[in-house]
mmCIF file of C-alpha atoms in Angstrom:
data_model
loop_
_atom_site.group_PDB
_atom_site.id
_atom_site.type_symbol
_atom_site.label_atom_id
_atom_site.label_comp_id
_atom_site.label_asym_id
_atom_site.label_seq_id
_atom_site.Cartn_x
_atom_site.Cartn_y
_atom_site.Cartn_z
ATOM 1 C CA UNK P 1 8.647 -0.217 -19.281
ATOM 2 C CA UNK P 2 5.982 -1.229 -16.486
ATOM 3 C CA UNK P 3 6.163 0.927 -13.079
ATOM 4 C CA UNK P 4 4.581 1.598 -10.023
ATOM 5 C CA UNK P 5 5.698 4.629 -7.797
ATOM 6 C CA UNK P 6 4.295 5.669 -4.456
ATOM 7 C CA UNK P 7 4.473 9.171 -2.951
ATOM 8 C CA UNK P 8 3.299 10.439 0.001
ATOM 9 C CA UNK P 9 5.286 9.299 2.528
ATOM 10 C CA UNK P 10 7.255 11.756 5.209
ATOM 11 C CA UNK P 11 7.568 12.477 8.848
ATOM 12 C CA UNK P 12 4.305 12.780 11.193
ATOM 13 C CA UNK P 13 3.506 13.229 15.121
ATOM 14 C CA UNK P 14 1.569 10.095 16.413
ATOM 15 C CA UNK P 15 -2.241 10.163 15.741
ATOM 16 C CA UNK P 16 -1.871 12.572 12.473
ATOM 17 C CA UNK P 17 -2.614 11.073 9.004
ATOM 18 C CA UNK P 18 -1.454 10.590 6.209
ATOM 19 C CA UNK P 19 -2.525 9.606 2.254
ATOM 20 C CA UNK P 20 -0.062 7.348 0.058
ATOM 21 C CA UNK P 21 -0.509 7.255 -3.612
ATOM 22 C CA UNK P 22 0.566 4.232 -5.852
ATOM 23 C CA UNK P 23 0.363 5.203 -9.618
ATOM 24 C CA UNK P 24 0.925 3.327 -12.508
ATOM 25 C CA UNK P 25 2.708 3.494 -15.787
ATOM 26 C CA UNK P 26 3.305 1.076 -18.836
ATOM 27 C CA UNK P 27 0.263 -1.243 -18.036
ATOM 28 C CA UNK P 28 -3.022 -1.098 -17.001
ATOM 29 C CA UNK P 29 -3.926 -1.385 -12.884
ATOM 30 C CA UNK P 30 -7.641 -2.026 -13.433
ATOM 31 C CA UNK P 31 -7.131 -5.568 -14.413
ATOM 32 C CA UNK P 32 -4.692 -5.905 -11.147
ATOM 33 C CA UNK P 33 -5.670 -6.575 -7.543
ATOM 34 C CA UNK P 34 -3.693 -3.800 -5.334
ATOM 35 C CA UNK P 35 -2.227 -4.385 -2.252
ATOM 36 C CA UNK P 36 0.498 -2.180 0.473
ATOM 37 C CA UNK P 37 2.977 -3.754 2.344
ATOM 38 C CA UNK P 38 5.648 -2.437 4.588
ATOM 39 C CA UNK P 39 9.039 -3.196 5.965
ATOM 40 C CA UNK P 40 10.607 -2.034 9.215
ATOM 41 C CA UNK P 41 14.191 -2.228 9.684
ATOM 42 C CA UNK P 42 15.085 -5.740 11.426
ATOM 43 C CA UNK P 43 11.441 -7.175 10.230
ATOM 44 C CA UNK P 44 9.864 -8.944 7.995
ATOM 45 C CA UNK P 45 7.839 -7.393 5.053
ATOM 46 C CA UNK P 46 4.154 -7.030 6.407
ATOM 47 C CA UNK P 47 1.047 -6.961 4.222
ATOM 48 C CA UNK P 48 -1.440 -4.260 5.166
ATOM 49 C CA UNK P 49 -4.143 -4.168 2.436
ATOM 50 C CA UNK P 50 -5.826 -5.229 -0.363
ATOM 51 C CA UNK P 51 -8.245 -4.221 -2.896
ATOM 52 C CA UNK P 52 -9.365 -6.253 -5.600
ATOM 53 C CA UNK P 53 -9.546 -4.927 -9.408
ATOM 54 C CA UNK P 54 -13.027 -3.332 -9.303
ATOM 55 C CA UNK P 55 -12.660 -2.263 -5.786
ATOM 56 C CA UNK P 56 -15.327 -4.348 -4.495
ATOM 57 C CA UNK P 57 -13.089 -6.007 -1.875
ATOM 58 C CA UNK P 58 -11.189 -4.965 0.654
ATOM 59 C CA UNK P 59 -8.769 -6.648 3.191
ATOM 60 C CA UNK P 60 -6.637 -5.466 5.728
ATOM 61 C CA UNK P 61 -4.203 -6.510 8.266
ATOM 62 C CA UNK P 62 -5.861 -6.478 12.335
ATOM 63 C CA UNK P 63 -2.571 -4.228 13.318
ATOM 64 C CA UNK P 64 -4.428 -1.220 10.993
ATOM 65 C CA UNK P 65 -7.768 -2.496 10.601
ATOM 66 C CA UNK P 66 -9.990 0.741 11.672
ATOM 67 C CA UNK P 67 -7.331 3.144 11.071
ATOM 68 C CA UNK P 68 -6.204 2.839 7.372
ATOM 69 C CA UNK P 69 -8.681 2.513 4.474
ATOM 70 C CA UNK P 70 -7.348 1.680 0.926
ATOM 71 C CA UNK P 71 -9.119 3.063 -2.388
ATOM 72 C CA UNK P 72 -8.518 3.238 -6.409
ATOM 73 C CA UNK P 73 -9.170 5.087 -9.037
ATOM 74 C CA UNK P 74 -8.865 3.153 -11.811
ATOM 75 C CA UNK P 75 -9.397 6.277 -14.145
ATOM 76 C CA UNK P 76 -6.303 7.664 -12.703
ATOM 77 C CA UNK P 77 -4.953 4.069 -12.788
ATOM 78 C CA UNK P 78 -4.199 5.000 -9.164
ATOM 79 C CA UNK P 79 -4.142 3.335 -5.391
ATOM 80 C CA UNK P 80 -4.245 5.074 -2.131
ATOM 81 C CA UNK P 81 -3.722 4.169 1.064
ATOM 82 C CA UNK P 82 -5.369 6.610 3.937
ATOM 83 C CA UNK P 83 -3.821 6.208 6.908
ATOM 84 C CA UNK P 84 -4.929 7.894 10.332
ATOM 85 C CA UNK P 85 -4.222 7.604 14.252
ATOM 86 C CA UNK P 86 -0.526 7.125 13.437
ATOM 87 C CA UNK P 87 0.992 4.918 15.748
ATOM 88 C CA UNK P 88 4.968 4.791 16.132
ATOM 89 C CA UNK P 89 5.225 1.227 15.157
ATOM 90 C CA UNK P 90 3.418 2.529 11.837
ATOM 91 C CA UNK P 91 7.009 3.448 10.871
ATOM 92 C CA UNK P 92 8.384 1.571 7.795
ATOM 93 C CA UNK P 93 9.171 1.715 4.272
ATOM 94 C CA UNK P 94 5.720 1.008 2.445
ATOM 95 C CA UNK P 95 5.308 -0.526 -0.467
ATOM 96 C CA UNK P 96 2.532 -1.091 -3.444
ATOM 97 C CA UNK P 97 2.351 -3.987 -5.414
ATOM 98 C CA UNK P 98 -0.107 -5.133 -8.432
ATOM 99 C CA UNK P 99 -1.153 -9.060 -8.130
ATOM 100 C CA UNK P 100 -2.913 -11.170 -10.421
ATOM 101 C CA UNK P 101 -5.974 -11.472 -8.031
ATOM 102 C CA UNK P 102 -6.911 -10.336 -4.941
ATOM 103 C CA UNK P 103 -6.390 -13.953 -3.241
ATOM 104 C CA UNK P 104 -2.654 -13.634 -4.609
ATOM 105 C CA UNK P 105 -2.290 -10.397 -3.066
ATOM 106 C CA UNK P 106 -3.536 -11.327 0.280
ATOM 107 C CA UNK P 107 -1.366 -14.088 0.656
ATOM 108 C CA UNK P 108 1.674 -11.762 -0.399
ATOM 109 C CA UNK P 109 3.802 -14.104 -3.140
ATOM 110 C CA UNK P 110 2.565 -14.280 -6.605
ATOM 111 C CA UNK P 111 3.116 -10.304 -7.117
ATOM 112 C CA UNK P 112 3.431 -9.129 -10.819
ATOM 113 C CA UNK P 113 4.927 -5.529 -10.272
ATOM 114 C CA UNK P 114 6.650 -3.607 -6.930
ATOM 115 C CA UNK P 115 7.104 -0.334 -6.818
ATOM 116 C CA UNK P 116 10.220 1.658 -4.892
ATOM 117 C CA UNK P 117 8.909 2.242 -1.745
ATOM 118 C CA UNK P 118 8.247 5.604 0.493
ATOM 119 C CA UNK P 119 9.068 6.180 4.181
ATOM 120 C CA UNK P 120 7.029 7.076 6.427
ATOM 121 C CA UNK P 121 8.288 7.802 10.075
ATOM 122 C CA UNK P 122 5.738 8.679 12.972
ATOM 123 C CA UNK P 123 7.887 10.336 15.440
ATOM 124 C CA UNK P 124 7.394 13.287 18.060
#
């Protein structure tokens, strides 16, 4: 059984941070690009980042770009996502998701594995 689960997620005052995880089970995330997308209620899914197999490239939507900074571990056969100067409109359900390449991933279709989803609200 192949899964992804992300953690992390929770309530936080605008311009705190917070780190998502994305961790892996049943196949191996090293020979998968990475990428976190998120969904606001009433919108369309939204990519945020990618981050190709060895880590060597990055991408990331302009609405974060400065602000969030994604990483892996591939020992760990882990993801994160490090976000900071939380905006409200940062709230959403985020998602990881394991592509084929990291061209796949950054055009968002193509995805091999999702995982659940964790909320994250930015709220005073």
């Amino acid at each position: 059984q192949f899964e992804l689960v992300e953690s992390g997620g929770g309530l936080v005052q605008p311009g705190g941070s917070l780190r998502l995880s994305c961790a892996a089970s049943g196949f191996t995330l090293e020979k998968h690009a990475i990428g976190w997308f998120r969904q606001a209620p009433g919108k369309e899914r939204e990519g945020i980042s990618c981050i190709s197999s060895g880590g060597g490239s990055t991408t990331y939507a302009v609405s974060v770009k400065g602000r969030f900074t994604i990483s892996r571990d591939n020992a760990k056969n882990t993801v994160y996502l490090q976000m900071n100067s939380l905006k409200p409109e940062d709230t959403a359900v985020y998602y990881c998701a394991a592509a084929p390449t990291q061209a796949m991933c950054v055009t968002g279709y193509g995805m091999d594995y999702w995982g659940k989803g964790t909320l994250v609200t930015v709220s005073s």
